[in-house]
Coordinates of C-alpha atoms in Angstrom, one line a residue:
Chain A
M1 CA 0.0 0.0 -0.1
K2 CA 0.9 3.7 -0.6
K3 CA 3.0 5.2 2.3
E4 CA 0.8 8.3 2.2
L5 CA -2.6 6.3 2.6
Q6 CA -1.1 4.4 5.6
Q7 CA -0.1 7.7 7.1
S8 CA -3.5 9.1 6.5
I9 CA -5.1 6.0 8.4
E10 CA -2.7 6.5 11.0
E11 CA -4.0 10.0 11.4
L12 CA -7.5 9.2 11.1
I13 CA -7.2 6.6 13.8
S14 CA -5.3 9.1 16.3
A15 CA -8.0 11.7 15.4
S16 CA -10.7 9.5 16.6
P17 CA -12.0 11.2 19.9
T18 CA -11.7 9.1 23.3
I19 CA -15.1 8.2 24.9
D20 CA -16.2 9.3 28.3
K21 CA -17.9 6.0 29.2
V22 CA -19.6 7.6 32.4
G23 CA -20.9 10.4 30.3
V24 CA -22.1 8.0 27.7
E25 CA -24.0 6.0 30.3
E26 CA -25.6 8.9 31.8
R27 CA -26.8 10.2 28.6
V28 CA -28.1 7.0 27.5
A29 CA -29.9 6.4 30.8
R30 CA -31.8 9.8 29.9
F31 CA -33.2 8.2 26.5
Q32 CA -34.6 5.5 28.6
T33 CA -36.9 7.8 30.9
R34 CA -38.8 9.2 27.8
S35 CA -42.2 8.3 28.2
I36 CA -43.9 7.3 24.7
K37 CA -47.5 6.7 25.0
G38 CA -50.7 6.3 22.9
D39 CA -50.5 7.6 19.4
S40 CA -46.8 8.2 19.5
K41 CA -46.3 4.8 20.7
L42 CA -48.2 3.3 18.2
Q43 CA -46.2 5.3 15.4
A44 CA -43.1 4.2 17.0
L45 CA -43.9 0.5 16.9
K46 CA -44.9 0.6 13.3
M47 CA -41.9 2.6 12.6
G48 CA -39.7 -0.1 14.4
L49 CA -41.3 -2.9 12.5
N50 CA -40.6 -1.4 9.4
M51 CA -36.8 -1.1 10.6
I52 CA -36.2 -4.8 11.1
D53 CA -33.8 -6.9 9.3
L54 CA -35.4 -10.4 9.9
T55 CA -32.6 -12.5 10.6
T56 CA -32.0 -16.1 10.7
L57 CA -28.2 -17.1 10.9
E58 CA -27.9 -20.6 12.0
G59 CA -26.2 -23.6 11.0
K60 CA -29.5 -25.3 11.0
D61 CA -31.0 -23.0 8.6
T62 CA -32.9 -24.7 5.9
P63 CA -34.6 -23.6 2.7
G64 CA -38.1 -24.3 4.5
K65 CA -37.0 -22.0 7.3
V66 CA -35.9 -19.3 5.1
Q67 CA -39.0 -19.3 3.1
Q68 CA -41.2 -19.1 6.2
M69 CA -39.2 -16.1 7.4
C70 CA -39.6 -14.7 4.2
Y71 CA -43.7 -15.2 4.3
K72 CA -43.4 -13.6 7.7
A73 CA -41.5 -10.7 6.5
M74 CA -44.2 -9.6 4.0
H75 CA -47.1 -11.1 6.2
L76 CA -46.1 -9.9 9.9
H77 CA -49.7 -10.5 11.2
D78 CA -52.6 -10.3 8.8
E79 CA -55.0 -9.8 11.5
L80 CA -53.9 -6.5 12.2
A81 CA -54.7 -3.9 9.6
N82 CA -52.2 -1.2 7.9
L83 CA -48.9 -3.0 9.0
P84 CA -45.8 -2.4 7.4
T85 CA -43.4 -5.0 6.1
V86 CA -40.2 -5.4 7.6
A87 CA -37.1 -3.5 5.8
A88 CA -35.3 -6.9 4.9
V89 CA -34.5 -10.3 5.7
C90 CA -30.8 -11.1 6.6
V91 CA -29.5 -14.7 5.7
Y92 CA -26.3 -16.5 4.8
P93 CA -25.1 -16.4 1.2
S94 CA -26.3 -19.8 0.5
M95 CA -29.7 -19.0 1.0
V96 CA -29.9 -15.6 -0.7
K97 CA -31.5 -17.3 -3.8
I98 CA -34.1 -18.9 -1.9
A99 CA -35.0 -15.6 -0.1
K100 CA -34.9 -13.6 -3.2
S101 CA -37.5 -15.9 -5.1
A102 CA -39.7 -16.0 -1.8
L103 CA -39.8 -12.2 -1.8
V104 CA -40.6 -11.5 -5.4
N105 CA -43.0 -8.7 -5.9
S106 CA -42.4 -7.4 -2.5
S107 CA -40.4 -4.5 -1.4
V108 CA -38.7 -6.5 1.3
K109 CA -34.8 -6.6 0.4
V110 CA -32.2 -9.3 0.9
A111 CA -29.5 -8.8 3.2
S112 CA -26.5 -11.5 3.2
V113 CA -23.9 -12.0 5.7
S114 CA -20.6 -12.4 4.1
T115 CA -17.0 -12.3 4.6
A116 CA -16.6 -15.9 6.5
F117 CA -19.4 -14.4 9.1
P118 CA -19.2 -14.6 11.9
S119 CA -15.6 -14.8 12.9
G120 CA -14.1 -13.2 9.6
Q121 CA -11.1 -15.7 10.1
A122 CA -10.3 -16.2 6.2
P123 CA -8.1 -14.9 3.7
L124 CA -9.1 -11.9 1.8
S125 CA -9.6 -13.9 -1.5
V126 CA -12.2 -16.1 0.4
K127 CA -14.0 -13.1 1.7
L128 CA -14.1 -11.7 -1.7
A129 CA -15.4 -14.8 -3.4
D130 CA -17.9 -15.1 -0.5
T131 CA -19.1 -11.5 -1.3
T132 CA -19.1 -11.8 -5.0
F133 CA -21.3 -15.0 -4.7
A134 CA -24.0 -13.3 -2.6
V135 CA -24.2 -10.4 -4.7
N136 CA -24.3 -12.5 -7.8
E137 CA -27.1 -14.7 -6.2
G138 CA -29.1 -11.4 -5.8
A139 CA -28.5 -9.8 -2.6
D140 CA -29.5 -6.4 -2.3
E141 CA -27.3 -5.7 1.0
I142 CA -24.0 -7.3 2.2
D143 CA -23.3 -7.5 5.8
M144 CA -19.6 -8.0 6.2
V145 CA -17.5 -8.5 9.5
I146 CA -14.2 -6.6 10.2
S147 CA -11.1 -8.5 11.3
R148 CA -11.2 -7.9 14.9
G149 CA -8.0 -9.7 15.7
K150 CA -6.2 -7.2 13.1
F151 CA -7.9 -4.4 14.5
L152 CA -7.0 -5.3 18.2
A153 CA -3.4 -5.8 16.8
G154 CA -3.3 -2.1 15.7
E155 CA -3.4 -3.3 11.9
Y156 CA -5.6 -0.5 11.3
D157 CA -4.6 -0.2 7.5
Y158 CA -5.1 -4.0 6.9
V159 CA -8.9 -3.6 8.3
F160 CA -9.4 -0.4 6.3
D161 CA -7.9 -2.0 2.9
E162 CA -10.2 -5.0 3.6
I163 CA -13.4 -3.1 4.1
A164 CA -12.6 -1.2 0.9
A165 CA -12.0 -4.0 -1.1
I166 CA -15.4 -5.6 0.0
K167 CA -17.1 -2.4 -0.8
A168 CA -15.8 -2.6 -4.3
A169 CA -17.0 -6.2 -4.6
C170 CA -20.5 -5.1 -3.7
G171 CA -21.2 -3.3 -6.9
N172 CA -24.8 -1.6 -6.3
A173 CA -25.2 -3.8 -3.0
R174 CA -25.2 -1.5 0.3
L175 CA -22.3 -2.3 2.6
K176 CA -22.8 -2.6 6.3
V177 CA -19.8 -3.2 8.4
I178 CA -20.2 -5.3 11.5
L179 CA -17.8 -4.0 14.1
E180 CA -18.6 -7.0 16.5
T181 CA -18.5 -4.3 19.5
G182 CA -18.5 -7.3 22.0
E183 CA -15.0 -8.2 21.0
L184 CA -13.7 -4.6 20.7
L185 CA -13.6 -4.2 24.6
T186 CA -13.6 -0.4 24.8
L187 CA -16.1 2.2 23.8
D188 CA -12.7 4.0 22.5
N189 CA -12.3 1.0 20.2
V190 CA -15.8 1.0 19.1
R191 CA -15.4 4.8 18.1
K192 CA -12.1 4.0 16.1
A193 CA -13.4 1.0 14.3
S194 CA -16.4 3.2 13.5
D195 CA -14.4 6.0 11.8
L196 CA -12.5 3.4 10.1
A197 CA -15.4 1.5 8.7
I198 CA -16.9 5.0 7.5
Y199 CA -14.2 6.3 5.9
A200 CA -13.3 2.9 4.1
G201 CA -16.8 3.2 2.3
A202 CA -19.4 1.6 4.7
D203 CA -23.0 2.4 3.9
F204 CA -24.1 1.4 7.2
I205 CA -22.3 0.6 10.6
K206 CA -23.5 -2.4 12.6
T207 CA -22.8 -3.3 16.1
S208 CA -22.7 -7.1 16.2
T209 CA -23.1 -10.6 14.5
G210 CA -25.6 -11.7 17.4
K211 CA -23.0 -14.4 18.3
I212 CA -21.2 -12.6 21.0
Q213 CA -22.4 -11.1 24.1
P214 CA -22.8 -8.2 24.9
A215 CA -24.3 -7.2 21.4
A216 CA -26.2 -4.0 20.7
T217 CA -26.0 -2.4 24.2
M218 CA -27.4 1.3 24.1
Q219 CA -24.0 2.7 25.1
V220 CA -22.3 1.1 22.0
T221 CA -25.0 2.2 19.7
F222 CA -24.7 5.7 21.0
T223 CA -21.0 6.0 20.5
M224 CA -21.5 4.5 16.8
L225 CA -24.2 7.2 16.1
L226 CA -22.3 10.0 17.3
A227 CA -19.3 8.7 14.8
I228 CA -22.1 8.9 12.1
K229 CA -22.9 12.5 13.3
D230 CA -19.4 13.7 13.2
Y231 CA -18.9 12.3 9.9
F232 CA -22.0 14.1 8.6
D233 CA -21.2 17.4 10.1
K234 CA -17.9 17.1 8.5
T235 CA -18.6 15.9 5.1
G236 CA -22.6 16.1 4.6
K237 CA -22.7 12.3 3.9
M238 CA -25.4 10.5 5.8
I239 CA -24.3 6.8 6.9
G240 CA -26.6 4.2 8.3
M241 CA -26.8 2.6 11.7
K242 CA -27.8 -0.9 12.5
P243 CA -27.8 -2.2 16.0
A244 CA -28.1 -6.1 16.0
G245 CA -28.3 -8.7 18.7
G246 CA -30.0 -8.3 22.0
I247 CA -32.8 -6.0 20.9
S248 CA -36.0 -8.5 21.7
T249 CA -38.3 -6.1 23.4
A250 CA -40.3 -3.2 21.9
K251 CA -39.6 -0.9 24.7
L252 CA -35.8 -1.4 23.9
A253 CA -36.4 -0.8 20.2
I254 CA -38.3 2.5 21.1
H255 CA -35.6 3.7 23.5
N256 CA -33.3 3.2 20.4
L257 CA -35.5 5.2 18.0
V258 CA -35.6 8.1 20.6
M259 CA -31.8 7.9 20.5
V260 CA -31.6 8.2 17.2
K261 CA -33.8 11.0 16.8
E262 CA -32.2 12.9 19.6
V263 CA -28.7 12.2 18.1
L264 CA -29.0 12.2 14.5
G265 CA -32.5 13.7 13.9
N266 CA -35.8 12.7 11.7
E267 CA -33.9 12.2 8.6
W268 CA -32.5 8.8 9.9
L269 CA -35.6 7.7 11.0
T270 CA -36.5 5.6 8.0
N271 CA -35.3 2.2 7.1
Q272 CA -33.0 3.6 4.5
W273 CA -30.6 4.7 7.1
F274 CA -31.6 2.7 10.3
R275 CA -32.4 -0.8 10.9
F276 CA -32.7 -3.5 13.8
G277 CA -31.1 -6.8 13.3
A278 CA -33.3 -9.0 15.2
S279 CA -35.4 -12.2 15.0
S280 CA -37.8 -12.3 18.0
L281 CA -38.2 -8.1 18.2
A282 CA -41.1 -8.3 15.6
N283 CA -43.2 -10.4 17.5
D284 CA -43.0 -8.4 20.6
I285 CA -43.8 -5.3 18.6
L286 CA -46.9 -7.0 17.3
M287 CA -47.9 -8.0 20.7
Q288 CA -47.6 -4.5 21.9
I289 CA -49.6 -3.1 18.8
R290 CA -52.2 -5.7 19.6
K291 CA -52.3 -4.8 23.2
L292 CA -52.8 -0.9 22.5
E293 CA -55.9 -2.0 20.1
T294 CA -57.4 -4.3 22.8
G295 CA -56.0 -3.2 26.2
V296 CA -55.2 -6.7 27.1
Y297 CA -51.8 -8.2 27.6
Q298 CA -51.1 -10.9 24.6
S299 CA -49.5 -14.3 24.6
S300 CA -47.1 -15.7 21.9
D301 CA -49.6 -18.5 21.4
Y302 CA -51.6 -16.1 19.1
F303 CA -48.5 -15.0 16.9
S304 CA -46.5 -16.9 14.4
I305 CA -43.4 -18.7 15.5
D306 CA -40.2 -16.6 15.3
Chain B
M1 CA -27.1 5.2 73.2
S2 CA -30.3 3.4 72.3
R3 CA -30.3 1.6 69.2
L4 CA -32.6 2.6 66.1
E5 CA -34.5 -0.4 64.9
I6 CA -34.0 -1.4 61.2
V7 CA -37.3 -1.6 59.6
K8 CA -37.6 -4.4 56.9
T9 CA -38.7 -3.4 53.4
Y10 CA -41.2 -5.6 52.1
K11 CA -40.7 -6.1 48.2
I12 CA -42.3 -8.3 45.7
Y13 CA -40.9 -11.5 44.0
I14 CA -40.5 -11.6 40.1
G15 CA -38.5 -14.2 38.4
G16 CA -36.5 -15.0 41.5
Q17 CA -35.8 -11.2 42.2
F18 CA -37.0 -8.7 44.6
P19 CA -37.7 -5.7 42.7
R20 CA -39.8 -2.7 44.0
T21 CA -42.9 -2.0 42.2
E22 CA -42.3 -0.6 39.0
S23 CA -44.7 2.0 39.8
G24 CA -42.9 3.0 43.0
R25 CA -46.2 3.3 45.1
Y26 CA -46.9 1.9 48.3
Y27 CA -49.6 1.3 50.9
S28 CA -49.6 1.0 54.6
P29 CA -52.0 -1.8 56.1
V30 CA -52.4 -1.5 59.8
N31 CA -53.2 -4.3 62.4
K32 CA -56.2 -4.2 64.7
D33 CA -54.5 -2.0 67.2
G34 CA -53.7 0.5 64.5
K35 CA -50.2 -0.2 64.1
V36 CA -48.7 -0.1 60.5
L37 CA -47.6 -3.5 59.5
G38 CA -45.2 -1.8 57.1
N39 CA -44.8 -0.2 53.8
I40 CA -46.0 -2.4 51.1
C41 CA -45.4 -2.5 47.4
L42 CA -48.5 -1.4 46.0
S43 CA -47.8 -3.3 42.6
S44 CA -49.4 -2.1 39.2
R45 CA -50.5 -4.0 35.8
K46 CA -47.1 -3.7 34.7
D47 CA -45.8 -5.8 37.7
V48 CA -48.2 -8.3 36.8
R49 CA -47.1 -8.3 33.3
N50 CA -43.5 -8.7 34.3
A51 CA -44.6 -11.6 36.7
V52 CA -46.5 -13.3 33.8
V53 CA -43.4 -13.0 31.7
A54 CA -41.1 -14.6 34.2
A55 CA -43.7 -17.4 35.0
R56 CA -43.8 -18.2 31.0
K57 CA -40.3 -18.1 31.2
A58 CA -40.0 -20.7 33.9
I59 CA -42.6 -23.0 32.6
G60 CA -40.4 -25.0 30.1
S61 CA -37.9 -26.3 32.6
W62 CA -40.0 -26.5 35.6
S63 CA -42.6 -28.8 33.9
E64 CA -40.1 -30.8 32.3
R65 CA -37.9 -31.5 35.4
A66 CA -38.3 -35.0 36.6
A67 CA -41.2 -35.3 39.1
F68 CA -39.1 -36.8 41.6
N69 CA -36.7 -33.7 41.6
R70 CA -39.8 -31.7 41.8
G71 CA -40.6 -33.2 45.1
Q72 CA -37.1 -32.8 46.3
I73 CA -37.4 -29.1 45.6
L74 CA -40.9 -28.7 47.3
Y75 CA -39.4 -30.5 50.4
R76 CA -36.7 -28.1 50.6
I77 CA -39.1 -25.4 50.7
A78 CA -40.5 -27.2 54.0
E79 CA -37.1 -27.3 55.2
M80 CA -36.5 -23.8 55.0
L81 CA -39.8 -22.8 56.4
E82 CA -39.0 -24.9 59.6
G83 CA -35.8 -23.0 59.8
R84 CA -37.8 -19.6 59.7
K85 CA -40.6 -20.7 62.1
A86 CA -40.1 -18.1 64.8
Q87 CA -40.3 -15.2 62.2
F88 CA -43.6 -16.1 60.7
V89 CA -45.0 -16.7 64.0
E90 CA -44.0 -13.3 65.0
E91 CA -45.5 -11.7 61.9
L92 CA -48.9 -13.5 62.3
Q93 CA -49.0 -12.3 65.6
F94 CA -48.2 -8.8 64.5
Q95 CA -50.7 -9.2 62.0
G96 CA -53.4 -10.1 64.8
S97 CA -53.4 -14.0 65.5
S98 CA -52.8 -15.5 68.8
K99 CA -49.5 -17.2 69.7
Q100 CA -51.3 -20.5 69.7
A101 CA -52.9 -19.9 66.4
A102 CA -49.9 -18.5 64.8
E103 CA -47.9 -21.5 65.7
A104 CA -50.4 -24.1 64.7
E105 CA -50.8 -22.0 61.4
V106 CA -47.0 -22.2 60.5
N107 CA -46.9 -25.9 61.4
L108 CA -49.8 -26.7 59.5
A109 CA -48.3 -24.8 56.4
I110 CA -44.7 -26.8 56.8
D111 CA -47.0 -30.2 56.8
R112 CA -48.8 -29.2 53.9
I113 CA -45.6 -28.7 51.9
V114 CA -44.4 -31.8 52.8
Y115 CA -47.7 -33.4 51.9
Y116 CA -47.6 -31.8 48.4
A117 CA -44.1 -32.5 48.0
G118 CA -44.7 -36.5 48.3
W119 CA -47.3 -35.9 45.8
C120 CA -45.0 -34.7 43.0
D121 CA -44.2 -38.3 41.7
K122 CA -47.3 -40.1 42.4
Y123 CA -50.2 -38.0 41.2
Q124 CA -49.4 -38.7 37.5
A125 CA -50.1 -42.4 38.2
I126 CA -53.4 -41.8 39.8
V127 CA -54.8 -39.4 37.3
S128 CA -53.7 -40.8 34.3
S129 CA -55.0 -44.0 32.5
V130 CA -55.0 -46.8 30.0
N131 CA -58.4 -46.6 28.1
P132 CA -60.1 -49.5 26.4
V133 CA -60.9 -48.7 23.0
A134 CA -62.7 -50.6 20.1
S135 CA -60.0 -50.1 17.4
S136 CA -56.2 -51.4 17.2
H137 CA -55.0 -48.7 19.2
F138 CA -52.9 -48.2 22.6
N139 CA -55.1 -45.6 24.1
F140 CA -54.0 -43.7 27.1
S141 CA -54.5 -40.4 29.0
V142 CA -51.9 -38.3 30.8
A143 CA -51.9 -35.4 32.9
E144 CA -49.9 -32.3 31.8
P145 CA -49.5 -28.9 33.4
M146 CA -52.1 -26.1 32.1
G147 CA -49.3 -23.4 32.2
V148 CA -49.2 -20.4 33.8
V149 CA -51.7 -20.0 36.6
G150 CA -52.8 -16.9 38.5
I151 CA -53.8 -17.3 42.1
I152 CA -55.6 -15.0 44.1
V153 CA -55.3 -15.9 47.7
P154 CA -58.0 -15.6 50.6
E155 CA -58.2 -12.2 52.2
N156 CA -58.5 -13.6 55.7
S157 CA -55.1 -15.5 55.8
S158 CA -51.5 -14.4 55.2
L159 CA -49.5 -18.0 55.3
I160 CA -51.7 -21.1 55.1
G161 CA -54.2 -19.8 52.4
L162 CA -51.3 -19.0 50.4
V163 CA -49.4 -22.4 50.8
S164 CA -52.6 -24.5 50.3
L165 CA -53.3 -22.8 47.0
V166 CA -49.8 -22.5 45.5
L167 CA -48.2 -25.9 46.4
P168 CA -50.4 -28.0 44.5
V169 CA -50.5 -26.0 41.5
I170 CA -46.6 -26.2 41.2
C171 CA -46.5 -29.8 42.3
G172 CA -47.9 -30.5 39.0
G173 CA -45.5 -28.5 37.1
N174 CA -47.2 -25.4 36.5
T175 CA -45.7 -22.0 37.3
V176 CA -47.9 -19.4 39.3
V177 CA -48.5 -15.5 39.8
V178 CA -49.8 -15.2 43.3
L179 CA -51.9 -12.0 44.4
A180 CA -50.9 -11.9 48.1
A181 CA -53.7 -10.9 50.6
E182 CA -53.9 -7.3 50.7
N183 CA -54.4 -6.7 54.4
L184 CA -52.0 -9.6 55.6
P185 CA -49.3 -9.3 53.2
L186 CA -46.0 -9.9 55.5
C187 CA -46.0 -13.6 55.5
A188 CA -46.3 -13.6 51.6
V189 CA -43.2 -11.5 51.3
T190 CA -41.2 -13.5 53.7
F191 CA -42.3 -16.8 52.1
A192 CA -40.9 -15.6 49.0
E193 CA -37.7 -15.0 50.8
V194 CA -37.9 -18.8 51.9
L195 CA -38.3 -19.8 48.1
H196 CA -35.5 -17.7 47.3
S197 CA -33.2 -19.6 49.7
S198 CA -34.7 -22.9 48.8
D199 CA -34.1 -24.5 45.3
V200 CA -37.2 -23.3 43.6
P201 CA -35.9 -21.9 40.2
G202 CA -36.8 -18.2 39.7
G203 CA -40.0 -17.5 38.0
V204 CA -42.0 -20.7 39.1
I205 CA -43.4 -18.7 41.9
N206 CA -43.9 -15.0 41.6
I207 CA -45.5 -13.1 44.4
L208 CA -47.2 -9.7 44.1
T209 CA -48.6 -7.3 46.9
G210 CA -51.2 -4.6 46.5
S211 CA -54.7 -4.0 45.8
T212 CA -56.6 -7.1 44.4
K213 CA -59.2 -5.0 42.8
E214 CA -56.4 -3.5 40.8
M215 CA -54.4 -6.3 39.6
T216 CA -57.0 -9.0 39.1
P217 CA -58.5 -7.5 35.9
T218 CA -55.0 -7.5 34.4
L219 CA -54.2 -11.1 35.5
S220 CA -57.6 -12.5 34.3
T221 CA -57.5 -10.8 30.9
H222 CA -54.1 -11.6 30.2
M223 CA -53.8 -13.9 27.1
D224 CA -50.7 -15.6 28.5
V225 CA -52.2 -16.8 31.8
N226 CA -53.9 -20.2 31.2
A227 CA -55.6 -20.6 34.4
L228 CA -56.9 -19.0 37.4
V229 CA -57.4 -20.2 41.1
Y230 CA -59.5 -17.9 43.0
G231 CA -59.5 -18.1 47.0
G232 CA -61.6 -15.3 47.7
T233 CA -65.1 -15.0 48.8
D234 CA -66.4 -12.2 46.8
P235 CA -69.1 -13.6 44.2
L236 CA -69.0 -10.4 42.2
E237 CA -65.2 -10.5 42.0
L238 CA -65.4 -14.1 40.9
K239 CA -67.9 -13.4 38.4
E240 CA -66.0 -10.7 36.8
I241 CA -62.8 -12.9 36.7
Q242 CA -64.9 -15.6 35.0
E243 CA -66.1 -13.1 32.2
N244 CA -62.5 -11.9 31.8
A245 CA -61.5 -15.7 31.4
V246 CA -63.6 -16.0 28.4
L247 CA -61.2 -13.9 26.5
N248 CA -58.7 -16.8 25.9
V249 CA -60.7 -19.5 27.6
K250 CA -58.9 -19.7 30.9
R251 CA -59.9 -22.2 33.5
V252 CA -61.2 -20.9 36.6
F253 CA -61.3 -22.8 39.7
A254 CA -62.7 -21.2 42.8
Y255 CA -62.4 -22.7 46.4
L256 CA -64.5 -21.7 49.3
T257 CA -62.3 -23.9 52.1
D258 CA -61.1 -23.4 55.5
W259 CA -57.4 -24.1 54.9
T260 CA -56.8 -24.2 58.6
K261 CA -58.4 -27.6 58.8
A262 CA -56.0 -30.4 58.7
D263 CA -57.7 -32.3 55.8
A264 CA -58.2 -29.1 53.6
Q265 CA -55.7 -30.7 51.1
G266 CA -56.0 -33.4 48.4
L267 CA -55.2 -35.0 45.2
H268 CA -58.1 -32.7 43.2
F269 CA -56.1 -29.6 44.1
I270 CA -53.3 -31.1 42.0
S271 CA -55.5 -32.5 39.1
D272 CA -57.8 -29.6 38.7
V273 CA -55.0 -27.5 37.3
Q274 CA -53.9 -30.6 35.0
E275 CA -55.1 -30.8 31.3
I276 CA -55.4 -34.3 30.2
K277 CA -53.7 -35.3 27.1
T278 CA -55.1 -38.8 25.3
I279 CA -52.8 -40.4 22.8
W280 CA -54.0 -43.0 20.3
H281 CA -51.2 -45.2 19.6
P282 CA -51.5 -47.6 16.6
I283 CA -50.8 -51.0 17.6
E284 CA -52.1 -54.5 17.6
N285 CA -53.4 -56.2 20.5
V286 CA -52.0 -54.8 23.8
G287 CA -53.0 -57.0 26.2
G288 CA -54.9 -59.9 24.5
A289 CA -53.8 -63.7 25.2
T290 CA -52.2 -63.4 21.5
S291 CA -50.5 -60.3 22.0
N292 CA -46.8 -60.2 21.0
Y293 CA -46.1 -57.5 23.7

């Protein structure tokens, strides 16, 4: 790689601000005290539904499971009128074609994880092939993982180049870069990795694979939102955010939406710029909507299986 | 220097933890001498919701646990209660019982727990059956727990009413959300501490204090509650519960029983909250003289 570029990555990383963890915790605690009731709650719940990347990323996934999930993505709960669909389904590359054909004639997108998800422990050539395969199968979005080992070893230029190379392989597909914040250990690292991903060409930055705990804590999401905000203030370019893993209740989803609104503003409150990576969140939101309509607490017995 | 007495904070019991009510409210019931029993959590409908969520979460592992092991765990509750007898006697006296009555009530509660501990691995054999049918099927019926059961304990009893209603229900593998006696809540909370220090997994028994009138509608309309056991005496309240239960066809059982009687216990308190599952298993002759089995 060129020496100047290497130098500029060093500069980029050293320019990342350090994070005041206690301050972040206090700020995040305040988002959780907002009381969202009645019509606003209903609006927030529907908005939340529309931002979900309905996800199945298991070794035991089968075509049948993926098809069933795609059906759910389009028909969340037909008994309830005026429901949006989810934003996308998120699957392994081998399931992209199946998902794509199951979702034909719908606005639901297909996102595919790639780059040797979830560990990312594979050579670049394999990661590129993985990505190209998913794109050729018809993926609208690619969720890549960064090389956390390299990042923690300080090889920022390697991580940067890798993201840039995958971005190039994506073509028209939008690229989400998974930082796997549970392995980055500190909020300072989360901020550095966010800056690295954004400058390397990410369309979205995403917290976690969902395989490592802790995943999308509000502290981590807040730190990443600030990185997006700083980038927007500097360049005028919007970057998307996707917290994934651990957001399974409507309440937590609404807290996240409040945070996005207060940190980034209303422009980010669409599924073009904000997503939830989740599998069981959809049902909890549906049960909340039904609770608002009937006044009665609901049971998962009356909703489709996740 | 005189010592300032430390007054106990009575908290509710949800999912194996002792939170304060999410509403932050409390009430202060008094005994017949006008003394305040304590500042007790006035639980809200959100606490009811949280308790049901905890009970639902616990149902899988509790109902699938070996019956013998459930019996051991119930027996452990009795052991722990025995060790804290004095505290219960004191609380019952403070709430208005005579010393003699209080001691009798605690002893009976312990014995009743042991009684239901013994039933855990025996009721199944008695309530299930092999049924004669006219086709070539092995046809048998087994008892299965109903699921999450809401329990409204009698208003006139602090400990024995609660123990008598809760134990047979969890004995059969159900999990419960209990609304404690509104004006005699002390033993319910202390019983929760006994549960906490025994081997009962969190969420199997959840205990809320507060206004029964306020919590009952939420509990009886809740779609994720499978059955209700009513120990109260108010026919209008029972009627409201039965009407609410229609929503998801909950089973409702009402008992007008004097729980202080030694024989106020029995198999039917267990079997009432069991569903019977009948299985038709295709087979040739099972028990005939020409059977190969």
